[in-house]
Short mmCIF file of C-alpha atoms and ligand atoms in Angstrom, two decimals:
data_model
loop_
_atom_site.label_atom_id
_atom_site.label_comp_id
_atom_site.label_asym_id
_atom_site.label_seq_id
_atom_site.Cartn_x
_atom_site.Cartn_y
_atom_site.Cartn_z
CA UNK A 1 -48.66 -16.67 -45.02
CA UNK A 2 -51.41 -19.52 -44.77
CA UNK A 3 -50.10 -20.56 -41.73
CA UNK A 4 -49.02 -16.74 -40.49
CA UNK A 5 -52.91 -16.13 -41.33
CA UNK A 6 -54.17 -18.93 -39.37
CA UNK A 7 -52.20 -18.06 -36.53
CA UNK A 8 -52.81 -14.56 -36.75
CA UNK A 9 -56.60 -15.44 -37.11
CA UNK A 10 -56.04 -17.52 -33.63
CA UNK A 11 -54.36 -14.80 -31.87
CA UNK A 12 -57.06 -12.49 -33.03
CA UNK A 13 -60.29 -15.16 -32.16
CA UNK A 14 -58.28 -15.47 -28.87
CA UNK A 15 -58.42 -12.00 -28.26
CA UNK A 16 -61.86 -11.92 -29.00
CA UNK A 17 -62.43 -14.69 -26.54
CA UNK A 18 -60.44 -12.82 -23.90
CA UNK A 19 -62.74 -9.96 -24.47
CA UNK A 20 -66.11 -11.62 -24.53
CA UNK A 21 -64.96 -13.26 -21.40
CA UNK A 22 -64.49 -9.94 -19.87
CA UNK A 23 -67.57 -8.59 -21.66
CA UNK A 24 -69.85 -11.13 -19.47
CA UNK A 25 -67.93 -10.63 -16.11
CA UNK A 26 -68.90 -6.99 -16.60
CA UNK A 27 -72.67 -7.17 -17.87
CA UNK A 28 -73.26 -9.76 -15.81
CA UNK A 29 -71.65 -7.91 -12.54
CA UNK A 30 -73.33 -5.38 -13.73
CA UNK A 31 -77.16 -7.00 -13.96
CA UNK A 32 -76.12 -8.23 -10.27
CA UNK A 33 -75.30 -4.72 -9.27
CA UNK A 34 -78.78 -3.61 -10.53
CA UNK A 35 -80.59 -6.36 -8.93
CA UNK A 36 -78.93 -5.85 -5.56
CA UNK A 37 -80.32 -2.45 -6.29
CA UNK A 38 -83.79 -2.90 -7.01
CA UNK A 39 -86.16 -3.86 -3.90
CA UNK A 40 -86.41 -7.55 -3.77
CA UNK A 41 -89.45 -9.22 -2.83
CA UNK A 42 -89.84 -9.86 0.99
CA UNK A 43 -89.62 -13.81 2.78
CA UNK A 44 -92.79 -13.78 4.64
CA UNK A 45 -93.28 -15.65 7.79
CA UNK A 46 -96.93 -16.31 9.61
CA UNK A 47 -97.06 -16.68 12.88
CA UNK A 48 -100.23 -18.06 14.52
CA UNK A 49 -101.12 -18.71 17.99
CA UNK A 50 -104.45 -20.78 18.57
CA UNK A 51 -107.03 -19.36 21.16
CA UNK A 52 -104.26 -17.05 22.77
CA UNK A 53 -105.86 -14.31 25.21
CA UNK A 54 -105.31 -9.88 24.11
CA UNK A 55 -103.76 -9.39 27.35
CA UNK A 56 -101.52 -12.61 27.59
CA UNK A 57 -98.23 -11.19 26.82
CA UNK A 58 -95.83 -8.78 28.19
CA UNK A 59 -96.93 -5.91 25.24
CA UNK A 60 -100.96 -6.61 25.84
CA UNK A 61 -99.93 -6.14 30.12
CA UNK A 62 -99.65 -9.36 31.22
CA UNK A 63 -97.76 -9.47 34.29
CA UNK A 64 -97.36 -13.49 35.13
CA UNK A 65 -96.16 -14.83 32.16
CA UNK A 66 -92.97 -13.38 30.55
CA UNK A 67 -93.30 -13.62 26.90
CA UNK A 68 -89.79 -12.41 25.66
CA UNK A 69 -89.88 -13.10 22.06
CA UNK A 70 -93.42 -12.09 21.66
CA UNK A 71 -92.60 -8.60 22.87
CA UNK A 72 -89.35 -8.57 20.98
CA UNK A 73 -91.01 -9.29 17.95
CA UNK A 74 -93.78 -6.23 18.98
CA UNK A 75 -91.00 -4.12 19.60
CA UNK A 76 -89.14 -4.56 16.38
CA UNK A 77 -92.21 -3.21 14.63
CA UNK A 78 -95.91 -2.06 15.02
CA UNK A 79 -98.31 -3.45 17.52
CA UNK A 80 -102.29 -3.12 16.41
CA UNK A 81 -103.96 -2.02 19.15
CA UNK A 82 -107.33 -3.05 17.31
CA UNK A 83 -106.34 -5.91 15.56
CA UNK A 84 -108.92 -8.37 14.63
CA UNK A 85 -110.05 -11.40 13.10
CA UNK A 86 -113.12 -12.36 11.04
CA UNK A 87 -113.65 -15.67 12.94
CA UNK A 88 -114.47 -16.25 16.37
CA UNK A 89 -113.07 -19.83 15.97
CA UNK A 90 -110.22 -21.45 14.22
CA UNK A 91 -111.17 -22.87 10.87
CA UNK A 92 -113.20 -19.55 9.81
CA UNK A 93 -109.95 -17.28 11.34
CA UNK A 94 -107.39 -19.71 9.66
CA UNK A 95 -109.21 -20.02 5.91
CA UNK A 96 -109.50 -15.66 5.89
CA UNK A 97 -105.79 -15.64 6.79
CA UNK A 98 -104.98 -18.07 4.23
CA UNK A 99 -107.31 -16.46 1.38
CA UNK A 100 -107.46 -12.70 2.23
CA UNK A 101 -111.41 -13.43 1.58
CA UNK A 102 -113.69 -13.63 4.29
CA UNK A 103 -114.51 -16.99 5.29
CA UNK A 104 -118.40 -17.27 4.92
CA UNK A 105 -117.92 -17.26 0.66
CA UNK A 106 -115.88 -20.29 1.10
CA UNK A 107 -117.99 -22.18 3.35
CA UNK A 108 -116.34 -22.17 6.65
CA UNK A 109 -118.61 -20.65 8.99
CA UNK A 110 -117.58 -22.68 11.74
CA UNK A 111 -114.64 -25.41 12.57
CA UNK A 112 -114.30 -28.05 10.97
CA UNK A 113 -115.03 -31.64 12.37
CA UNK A 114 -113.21 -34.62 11.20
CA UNK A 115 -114.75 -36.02 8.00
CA UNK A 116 -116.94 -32.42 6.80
CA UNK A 117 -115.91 -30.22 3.91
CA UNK A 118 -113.39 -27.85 4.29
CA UNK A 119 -112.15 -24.63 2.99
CA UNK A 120 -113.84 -24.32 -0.84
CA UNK A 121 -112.21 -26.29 -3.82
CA UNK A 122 -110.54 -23.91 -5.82
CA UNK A 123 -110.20 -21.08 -3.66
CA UNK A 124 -105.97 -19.61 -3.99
CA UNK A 125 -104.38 -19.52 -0.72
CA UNK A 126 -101.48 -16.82 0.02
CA UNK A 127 -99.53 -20.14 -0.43
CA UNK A 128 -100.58 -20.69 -3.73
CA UNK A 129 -100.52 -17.60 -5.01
CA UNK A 130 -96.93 -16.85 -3.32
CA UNK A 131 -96.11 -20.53 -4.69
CA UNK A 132 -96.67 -19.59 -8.26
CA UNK A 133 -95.05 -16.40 -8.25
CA UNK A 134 -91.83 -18.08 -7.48
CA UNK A 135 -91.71 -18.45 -3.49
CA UNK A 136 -90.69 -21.70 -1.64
CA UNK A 137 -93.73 -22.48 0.80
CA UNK A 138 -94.11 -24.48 3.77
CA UNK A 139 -97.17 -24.87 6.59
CA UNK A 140 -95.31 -26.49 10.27
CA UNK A 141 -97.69 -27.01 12.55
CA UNK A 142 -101.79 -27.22 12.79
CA UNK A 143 -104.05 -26.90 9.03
CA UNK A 144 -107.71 -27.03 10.35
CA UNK A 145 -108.83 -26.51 6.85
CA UNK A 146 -110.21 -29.93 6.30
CA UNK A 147 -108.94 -33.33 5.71
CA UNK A 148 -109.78 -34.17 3.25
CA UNK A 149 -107.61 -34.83 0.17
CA UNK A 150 -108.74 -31.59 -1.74
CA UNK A 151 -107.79 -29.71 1.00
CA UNK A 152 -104.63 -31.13 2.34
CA UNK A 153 -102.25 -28.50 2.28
CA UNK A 154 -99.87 -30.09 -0.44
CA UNK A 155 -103.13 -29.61 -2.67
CA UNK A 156 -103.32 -26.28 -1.28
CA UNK A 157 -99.99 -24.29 -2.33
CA UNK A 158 -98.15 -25.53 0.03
CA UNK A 159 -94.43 -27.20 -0.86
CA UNK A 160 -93.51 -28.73 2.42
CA UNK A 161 -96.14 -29.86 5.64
CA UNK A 162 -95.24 -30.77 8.77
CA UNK A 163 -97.90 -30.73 11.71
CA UNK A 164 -101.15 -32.17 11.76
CA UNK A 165 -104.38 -31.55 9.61
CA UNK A 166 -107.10 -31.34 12.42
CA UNK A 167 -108.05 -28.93 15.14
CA UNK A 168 -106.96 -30.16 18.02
CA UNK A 169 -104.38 -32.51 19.62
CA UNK A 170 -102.72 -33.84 22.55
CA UNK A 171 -99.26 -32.05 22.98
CA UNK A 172 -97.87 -35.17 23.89
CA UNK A 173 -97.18 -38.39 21.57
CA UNK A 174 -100.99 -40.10 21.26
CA UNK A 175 -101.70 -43.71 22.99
CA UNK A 176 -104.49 -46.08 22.04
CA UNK A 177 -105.97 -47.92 25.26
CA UNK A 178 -103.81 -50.82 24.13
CA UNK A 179 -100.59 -48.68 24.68
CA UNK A 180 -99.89 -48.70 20.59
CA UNK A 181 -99.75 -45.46 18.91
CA UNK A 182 -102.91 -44.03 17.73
CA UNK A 183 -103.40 -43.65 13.94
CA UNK A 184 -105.95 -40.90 13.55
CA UNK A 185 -105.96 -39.23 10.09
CA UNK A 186 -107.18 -35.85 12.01
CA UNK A 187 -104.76 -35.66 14.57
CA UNK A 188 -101.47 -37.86 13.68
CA UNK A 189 -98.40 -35.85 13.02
CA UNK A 190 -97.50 -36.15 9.35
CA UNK A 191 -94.61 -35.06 7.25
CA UNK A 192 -96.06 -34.25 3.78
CA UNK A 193 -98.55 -37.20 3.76
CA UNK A 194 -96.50 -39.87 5.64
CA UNK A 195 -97.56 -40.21 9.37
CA UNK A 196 -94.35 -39.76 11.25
CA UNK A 197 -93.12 -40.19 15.03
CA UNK A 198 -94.10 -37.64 17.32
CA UNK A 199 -90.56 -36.57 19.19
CA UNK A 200 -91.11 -34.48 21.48
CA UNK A 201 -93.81 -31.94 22.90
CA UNK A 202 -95.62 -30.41 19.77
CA UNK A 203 -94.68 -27.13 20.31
CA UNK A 204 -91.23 -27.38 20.70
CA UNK A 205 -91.29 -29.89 17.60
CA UNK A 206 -93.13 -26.86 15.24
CA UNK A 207 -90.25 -24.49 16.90
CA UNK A 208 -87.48 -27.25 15.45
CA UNK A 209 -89.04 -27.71 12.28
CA UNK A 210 -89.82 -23.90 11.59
CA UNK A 211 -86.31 -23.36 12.38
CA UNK A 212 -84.85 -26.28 10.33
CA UNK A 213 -86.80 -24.72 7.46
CA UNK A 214 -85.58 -21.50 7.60
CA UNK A 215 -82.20 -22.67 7.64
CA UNK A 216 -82.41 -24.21 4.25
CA UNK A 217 -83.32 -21.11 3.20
CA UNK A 218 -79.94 -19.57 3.71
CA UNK A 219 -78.01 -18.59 0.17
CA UNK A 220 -81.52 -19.74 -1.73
CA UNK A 221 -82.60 -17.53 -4.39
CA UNK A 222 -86.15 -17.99 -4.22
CA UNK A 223 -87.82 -15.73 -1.55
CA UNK A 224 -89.70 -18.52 1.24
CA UNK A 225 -93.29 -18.42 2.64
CA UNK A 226 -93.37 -20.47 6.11
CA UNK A 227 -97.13 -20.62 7.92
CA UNK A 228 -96.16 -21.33 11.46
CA UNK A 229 -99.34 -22.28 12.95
CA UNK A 230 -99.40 -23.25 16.72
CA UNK A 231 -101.90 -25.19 18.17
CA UNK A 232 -100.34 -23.93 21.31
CA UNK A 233 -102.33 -22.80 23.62
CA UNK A 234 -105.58 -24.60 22.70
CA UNK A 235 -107.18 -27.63 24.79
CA UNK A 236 -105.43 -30.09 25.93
CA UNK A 237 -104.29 -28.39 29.06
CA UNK A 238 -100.57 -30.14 28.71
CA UNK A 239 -97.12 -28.52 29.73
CA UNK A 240 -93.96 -30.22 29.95
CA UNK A 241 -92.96 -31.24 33.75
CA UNK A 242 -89.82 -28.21 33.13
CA UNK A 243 -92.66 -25.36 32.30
CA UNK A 244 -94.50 -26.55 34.67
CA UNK A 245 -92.00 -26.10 37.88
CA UNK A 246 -91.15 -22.86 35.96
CA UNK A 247 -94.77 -21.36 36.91
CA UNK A 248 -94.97 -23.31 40.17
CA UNK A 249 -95.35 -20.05 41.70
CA UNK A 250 -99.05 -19.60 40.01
CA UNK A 251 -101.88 -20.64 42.32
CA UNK A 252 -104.36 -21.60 40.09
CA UNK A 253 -103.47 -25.45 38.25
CA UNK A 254 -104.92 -24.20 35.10
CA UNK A 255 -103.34 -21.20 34.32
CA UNK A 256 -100.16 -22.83 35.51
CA UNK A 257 -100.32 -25.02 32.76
CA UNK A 258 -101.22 -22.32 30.42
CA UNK A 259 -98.60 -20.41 31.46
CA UNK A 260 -96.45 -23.36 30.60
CA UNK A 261 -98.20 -23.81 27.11
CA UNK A 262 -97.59 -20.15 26.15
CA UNK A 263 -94.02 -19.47 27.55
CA UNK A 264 -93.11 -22.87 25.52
CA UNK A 265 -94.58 -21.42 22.30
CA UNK A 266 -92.53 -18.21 22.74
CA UNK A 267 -89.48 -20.24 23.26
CA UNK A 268 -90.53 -21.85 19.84
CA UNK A 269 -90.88 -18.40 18.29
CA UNK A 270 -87.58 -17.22 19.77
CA UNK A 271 -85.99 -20.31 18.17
CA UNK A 272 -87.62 -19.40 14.70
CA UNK A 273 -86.67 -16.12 14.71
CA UNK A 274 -82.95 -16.74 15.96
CA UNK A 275 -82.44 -18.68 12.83
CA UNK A 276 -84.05 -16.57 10.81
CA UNK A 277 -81.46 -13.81 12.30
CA UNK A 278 -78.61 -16.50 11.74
CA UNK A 279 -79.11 -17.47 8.76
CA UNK A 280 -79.19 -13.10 7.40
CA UNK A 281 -82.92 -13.15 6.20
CA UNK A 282 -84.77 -11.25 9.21
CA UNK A 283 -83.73 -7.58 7.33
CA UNK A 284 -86.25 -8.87 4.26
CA UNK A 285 -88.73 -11.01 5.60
CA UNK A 286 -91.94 -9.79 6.35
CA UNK A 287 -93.01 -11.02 10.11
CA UNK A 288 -96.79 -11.43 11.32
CA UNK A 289 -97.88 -12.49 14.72
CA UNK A 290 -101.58 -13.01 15.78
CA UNK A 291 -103.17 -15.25 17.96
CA UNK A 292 -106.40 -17.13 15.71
CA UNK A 293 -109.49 -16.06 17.31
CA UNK A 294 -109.68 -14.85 21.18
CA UNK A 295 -108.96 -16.56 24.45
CA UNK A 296 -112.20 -18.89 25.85
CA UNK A 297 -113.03 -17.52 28.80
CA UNK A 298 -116.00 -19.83 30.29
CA UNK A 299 -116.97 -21.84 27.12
CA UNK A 300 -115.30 -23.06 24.11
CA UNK A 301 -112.56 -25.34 25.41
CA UNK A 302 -111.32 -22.61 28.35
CA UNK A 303 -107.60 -22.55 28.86
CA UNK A 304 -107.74 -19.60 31.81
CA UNK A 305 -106.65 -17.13 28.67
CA UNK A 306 -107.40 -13.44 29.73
CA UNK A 307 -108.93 -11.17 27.61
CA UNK A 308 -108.55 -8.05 29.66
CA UNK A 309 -110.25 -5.50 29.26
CA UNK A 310 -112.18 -6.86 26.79
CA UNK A 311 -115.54 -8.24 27.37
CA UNK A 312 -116.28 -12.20 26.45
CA UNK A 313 -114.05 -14.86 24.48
CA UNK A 314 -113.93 -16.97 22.30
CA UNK A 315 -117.30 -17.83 20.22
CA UNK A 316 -118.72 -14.94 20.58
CA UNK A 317 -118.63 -11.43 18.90
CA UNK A 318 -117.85 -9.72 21.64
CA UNK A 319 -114.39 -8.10 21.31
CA UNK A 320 -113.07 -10.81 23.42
CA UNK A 321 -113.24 -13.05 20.96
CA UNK A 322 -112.55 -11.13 17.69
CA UNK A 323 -110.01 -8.61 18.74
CA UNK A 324 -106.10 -10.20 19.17
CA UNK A 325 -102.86 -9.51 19.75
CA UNK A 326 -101.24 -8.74 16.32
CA UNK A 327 -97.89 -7.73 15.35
CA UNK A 328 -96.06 -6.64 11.83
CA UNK A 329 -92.41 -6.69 11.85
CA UNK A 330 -90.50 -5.99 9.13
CA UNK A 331 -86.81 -4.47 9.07
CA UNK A 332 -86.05 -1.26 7.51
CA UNK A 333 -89.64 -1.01 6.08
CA UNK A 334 -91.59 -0.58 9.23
CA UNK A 335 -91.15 1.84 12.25
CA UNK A 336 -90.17 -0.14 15.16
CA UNK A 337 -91.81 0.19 18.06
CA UNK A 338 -95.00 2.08 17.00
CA UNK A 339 -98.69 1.03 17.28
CA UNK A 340 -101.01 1.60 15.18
CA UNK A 341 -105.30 2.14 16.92
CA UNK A 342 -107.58 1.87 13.68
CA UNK A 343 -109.22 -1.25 13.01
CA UNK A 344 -107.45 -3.50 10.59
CA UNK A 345 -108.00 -7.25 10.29
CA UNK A 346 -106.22 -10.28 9.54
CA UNK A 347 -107.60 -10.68 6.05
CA UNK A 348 -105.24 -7.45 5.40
CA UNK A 349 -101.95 -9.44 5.92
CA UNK A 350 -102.72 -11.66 3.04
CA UNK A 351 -103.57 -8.52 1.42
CA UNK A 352 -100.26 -6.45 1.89
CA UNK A 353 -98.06 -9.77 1.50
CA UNK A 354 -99.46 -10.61 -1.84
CA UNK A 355 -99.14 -7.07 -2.96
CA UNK A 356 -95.43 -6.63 -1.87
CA UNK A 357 -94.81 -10.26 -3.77
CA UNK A 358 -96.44 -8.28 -6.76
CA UNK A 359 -98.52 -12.27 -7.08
CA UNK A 360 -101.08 -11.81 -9.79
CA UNK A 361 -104.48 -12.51 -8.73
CA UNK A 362 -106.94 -14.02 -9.86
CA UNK A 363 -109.97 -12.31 -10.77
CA UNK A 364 -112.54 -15.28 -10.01
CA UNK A 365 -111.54 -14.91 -5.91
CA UNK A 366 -111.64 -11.10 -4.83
CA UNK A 367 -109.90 -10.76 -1.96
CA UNK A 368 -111.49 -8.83 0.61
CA UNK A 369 -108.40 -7.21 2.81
CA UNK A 370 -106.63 -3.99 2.20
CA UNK A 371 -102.67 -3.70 1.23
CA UNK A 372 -102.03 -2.02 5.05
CA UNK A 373 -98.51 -0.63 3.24
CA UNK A 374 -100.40 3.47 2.31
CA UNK A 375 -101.84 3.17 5.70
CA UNK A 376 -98.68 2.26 7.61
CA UNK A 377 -96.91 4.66 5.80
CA UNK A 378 -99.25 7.24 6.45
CA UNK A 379 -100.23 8.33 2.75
CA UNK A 380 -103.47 7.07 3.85
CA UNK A 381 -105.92 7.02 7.09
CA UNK A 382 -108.52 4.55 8.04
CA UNK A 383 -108.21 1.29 6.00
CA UNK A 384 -111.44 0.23 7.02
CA UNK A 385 -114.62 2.24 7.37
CA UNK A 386 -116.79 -0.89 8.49
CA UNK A 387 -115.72 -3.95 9.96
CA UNK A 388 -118.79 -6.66 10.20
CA UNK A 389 -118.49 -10.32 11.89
CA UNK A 390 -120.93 -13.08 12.39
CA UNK A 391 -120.98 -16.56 14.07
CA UNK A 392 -123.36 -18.95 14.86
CA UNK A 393 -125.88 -16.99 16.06
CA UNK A 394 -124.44 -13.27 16.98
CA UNK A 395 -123.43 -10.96 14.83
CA UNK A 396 -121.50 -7.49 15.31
CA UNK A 397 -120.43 -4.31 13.04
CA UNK A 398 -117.95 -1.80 13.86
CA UNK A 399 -118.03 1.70 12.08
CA UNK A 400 -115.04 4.10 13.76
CA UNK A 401 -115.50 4.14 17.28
CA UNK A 402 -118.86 2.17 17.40
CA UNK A 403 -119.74 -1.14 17.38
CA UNK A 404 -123.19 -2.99 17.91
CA UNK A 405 -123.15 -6.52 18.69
CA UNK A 406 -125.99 -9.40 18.88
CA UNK A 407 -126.43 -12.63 20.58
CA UNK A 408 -129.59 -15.08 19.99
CA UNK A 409 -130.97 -16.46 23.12
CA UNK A 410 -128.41 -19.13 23.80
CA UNK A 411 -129.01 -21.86 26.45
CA UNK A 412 -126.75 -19.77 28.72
CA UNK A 413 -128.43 -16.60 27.76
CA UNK A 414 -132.35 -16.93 27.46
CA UNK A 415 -132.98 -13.60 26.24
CA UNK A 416 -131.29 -11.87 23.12
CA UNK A 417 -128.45 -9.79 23.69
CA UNK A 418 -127.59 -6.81 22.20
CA UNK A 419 -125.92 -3.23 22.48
CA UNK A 420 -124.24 -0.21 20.90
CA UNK A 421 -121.36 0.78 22.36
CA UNK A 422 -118.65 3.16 21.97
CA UNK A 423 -115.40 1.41 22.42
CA UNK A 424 -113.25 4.83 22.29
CA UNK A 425 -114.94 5.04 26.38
CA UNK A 426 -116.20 2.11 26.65
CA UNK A 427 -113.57 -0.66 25.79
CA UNK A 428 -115.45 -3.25 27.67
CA UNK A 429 -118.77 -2.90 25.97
CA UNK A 430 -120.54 -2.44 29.26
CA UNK A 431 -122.43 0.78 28.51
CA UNK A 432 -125.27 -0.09 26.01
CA UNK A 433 -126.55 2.85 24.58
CA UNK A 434 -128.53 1.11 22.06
CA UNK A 435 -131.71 2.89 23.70
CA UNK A 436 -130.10 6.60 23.17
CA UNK A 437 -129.34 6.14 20.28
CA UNK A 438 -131.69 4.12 17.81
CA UNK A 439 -130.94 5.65 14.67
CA UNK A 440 -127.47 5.03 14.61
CA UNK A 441 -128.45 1.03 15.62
CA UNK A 442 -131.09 0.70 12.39
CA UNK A 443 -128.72 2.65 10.34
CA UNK A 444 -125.47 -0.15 11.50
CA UNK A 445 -128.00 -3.11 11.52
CA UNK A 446 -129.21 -2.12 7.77
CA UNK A 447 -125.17 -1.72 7.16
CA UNK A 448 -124.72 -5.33 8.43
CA UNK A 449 -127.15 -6.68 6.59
CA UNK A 450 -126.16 -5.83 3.39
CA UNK A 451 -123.07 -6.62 4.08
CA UNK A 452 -124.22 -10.29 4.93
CA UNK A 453 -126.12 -10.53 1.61
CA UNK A 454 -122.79 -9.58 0.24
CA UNK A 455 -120.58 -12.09 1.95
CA UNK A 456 -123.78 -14.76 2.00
CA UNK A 457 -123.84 -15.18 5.71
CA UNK A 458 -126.06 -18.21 7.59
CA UNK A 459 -128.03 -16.09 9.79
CA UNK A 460 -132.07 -16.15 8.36
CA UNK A 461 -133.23 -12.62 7.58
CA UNK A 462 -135.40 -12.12 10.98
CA UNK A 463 -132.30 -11.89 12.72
CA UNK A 464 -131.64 -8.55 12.36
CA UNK A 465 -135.90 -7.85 12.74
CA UNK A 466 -135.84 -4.96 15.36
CA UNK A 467 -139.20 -6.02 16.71
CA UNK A 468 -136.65 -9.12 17.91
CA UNK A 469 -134.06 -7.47 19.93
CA UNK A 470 -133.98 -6.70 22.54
CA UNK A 471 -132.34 -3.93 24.30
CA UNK A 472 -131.27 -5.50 27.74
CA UNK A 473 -127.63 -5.46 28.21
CA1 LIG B 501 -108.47 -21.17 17.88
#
């Protein structure tokens, strides 16, 4: 019977096994089903072009340079007609699209030369943020945030670098005057902290390496976060020799070369996005395109950008050099194809990507963009009632159609400028009615001001003195 027991007992602990066994196939198919179900976080991919021109692609009406990916990406999802940027240069653009804060709490009020501070110790990053609520990060391509070892962008959230940590580069692999490779900590290509071999033409190396990344994403569980981050099409005015004869039909040298610069960063982008469409992740991953601050027109490193019809460039607040191209895409979740005319800012792309991650914040660092999500949806209208910029030594607010800028004298312009304009007519700020209207300009100044207090802005008090301005155009 002992034995009969013990055999009986075996049968019946195998049967139990058998059961368990199917027990966990089914909860556990189960708990898979219900995840499949329940919205998963989005992959979220920056795209950033450096000192890139509002009417230099296809989608803004440019007509000589075909930008196929760029307007592919546009179509896919909504295009911000009035799309800006807090900075008017890179570091300040860069460290508000990396924080979601504007840039003058963190002490980047202008770019950042080799061996000065850089963005604030302590401050999250989307990266870090994204980083500790589970995501795989990675920055390819330019940092501009400082160099410093605080700052590098391993200290900074991010998993994996791959670019460069200074503002500017030559596209092509550096040469000391003694023909050996140059070792400069602000401009030599590094991967994580090891200076590596340049390849190839930057751009097309950041293309590779965005790409490479994404495809080591495929079948990962963790949701990624890549920063692509051109330097493309910035000073040095460099194409490769195949761009070039590509645009031999443009007269002008320089914009031949920029047309060369910018069609070989939307090949790059292409080559992102195919393997980002190869690899099955473009239905969840959250897509931004914007270009970092606007194109220089006559000053500030020009690259024969076009800002059309906007008035000045980059370095200045002028819409030129604040308002960008600037795309969302993201499958499924936003309508393809549609723009989108109130004023939103890049700030508010660290804001909706942190939201949709669901990263918990951190208290200490308010973030000063708005979740766009309501707004695109159309639960809600208007995501920002005031939009206010300053740099160096101008300043501008924009409240619904409105917007009053102001310049210091400058050694290009001896007199102050300033004006009140109303870009709904007037896209070109080239009616000042400033004069008509002074009540509306004390009422926007005293706006701005407070605003500045707020944000603890650089310009001294007097600057916004109305006995100072004056009212010429
Ligand atoms: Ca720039």
């Amino acid at each position: 019977m002992e034995s009969l027991d013990c055999i009986k007992n075996g049968r019946n602990s195998e049967k139990q096994f058998l059961i368990n066994c199917l027990l966990f196939l089914v909860m556990n198919g189960g708990l898979y089903a219900a995840d499949m179900q329940k919205p998963s976080r989005p992959n979220v991919l920056y795209i950033v072009a450096d000192d890139m021109g509002y009417a230099d692609c296809g989608v803004q009406g440019c007509k000589d340079i075909p930008t196929p990916n760029l307007d592919a990406l546009a179509a896919g999802g909504i295009r911000f007609t009035d799309g800006y940027v807090t900075g008017a240069v890179c570091s300040p653009s860069r460290a508000a699209l990396m924080t979601g804060r504007h840039q003058l709490r963190d002490g980047v009020p202008d770019w950042i030369p080799y061996g000065k501070p850089g963005l604030g110790a302590g401050v999250p990053t989307v990266a870090s943020y994204l980083k500790k609520a589970g995501y795989r990060t990675a920055l390819v391509g330019k940092w501009h945030l400082g160099e410093q070892e605080g700052c590098n962008p391993l200290n900074r959230g991010f998993d994996e670098f791959y670019g460069f940590l200074g503002g500017g580069r030559s596209y092509f692999p550096e040469k000391s005057k003694a023909g050996q490779a140059k070792v400069n900590h602000y401009t030599q290509l590094v991967r994580g902290r090891e200076p590596v071999e340049q390849p190839e033409y930057t751009t097309h190396a950041f293309g590779k390496e965005g790409a490479n990344f994404i495809e080591r994403q495929k079948g990962q569980d963790q949701p990624f976060f890549l920063y692509l981050a051109f330097n493309a099409v910035h000073t040095p005015m460099e194409a490769p020799e195949d761009y070039l004869q590509k645009f031999a039909s443009i007269k002008d040298k320089k914009r031949r070369t920029y047309a060369g610069m910018l069609s070989a960063m939307d090949d790059a982008i292409g080559r992102v996005l195919k393997a980002l469409r190869e690899a099955g992740l473009e239905e969840n991953t959250f897509i931004c395109f914007i270009s970092d601050n606007g194109g220089p027109i006559v000053r500030n490193a020009p690259n024969a950008s076009r800002n059309t019809p906007l008035r000045g460039g980059k370095g200045e607040t002028w819409e030129g050099g604040v308002r960008v191209p600037f795309f969302l895409k993201w499958t499924g979740h936003l309508k393809a194809g549609s723009t989108f005319d109130e004023p939103v800012i890049q700030m508010d792309i660290t804001a909706t990507v942190l939201a949709l991650a669901g990263a918990e914040m951190d208290g200490k660092w308010p973030i000063n963009g708005v979740n766009l999500m309501p707004y695109l949806k159309g639960d809600k209208k208007n995501p920002h009632e005031t939009l206010c910029w300053e740099y160096g030594k101008q300043w501008a607010i924009r409240q619904g159609p409105w917007k009053l800028t102001y310049a210091f004298p400058t050694k290009v312009a001896k007199a102050p400028v300033q004006g009140l304009f109303d870009l709904g007519r007037d896209i070109g700020e080239s009616n000042d009615l400033s004069a008509a209207q002074p009540e509306r300009v004390k009422e926007m100044k005293v706006t701005w001001e407070k605003w500045r207090k707020e944000v603890g802005g650089n310009l001294p008090a007097q600057a916004i003195d109305v006995k100072n301005v004056n009212h010429a155009p």
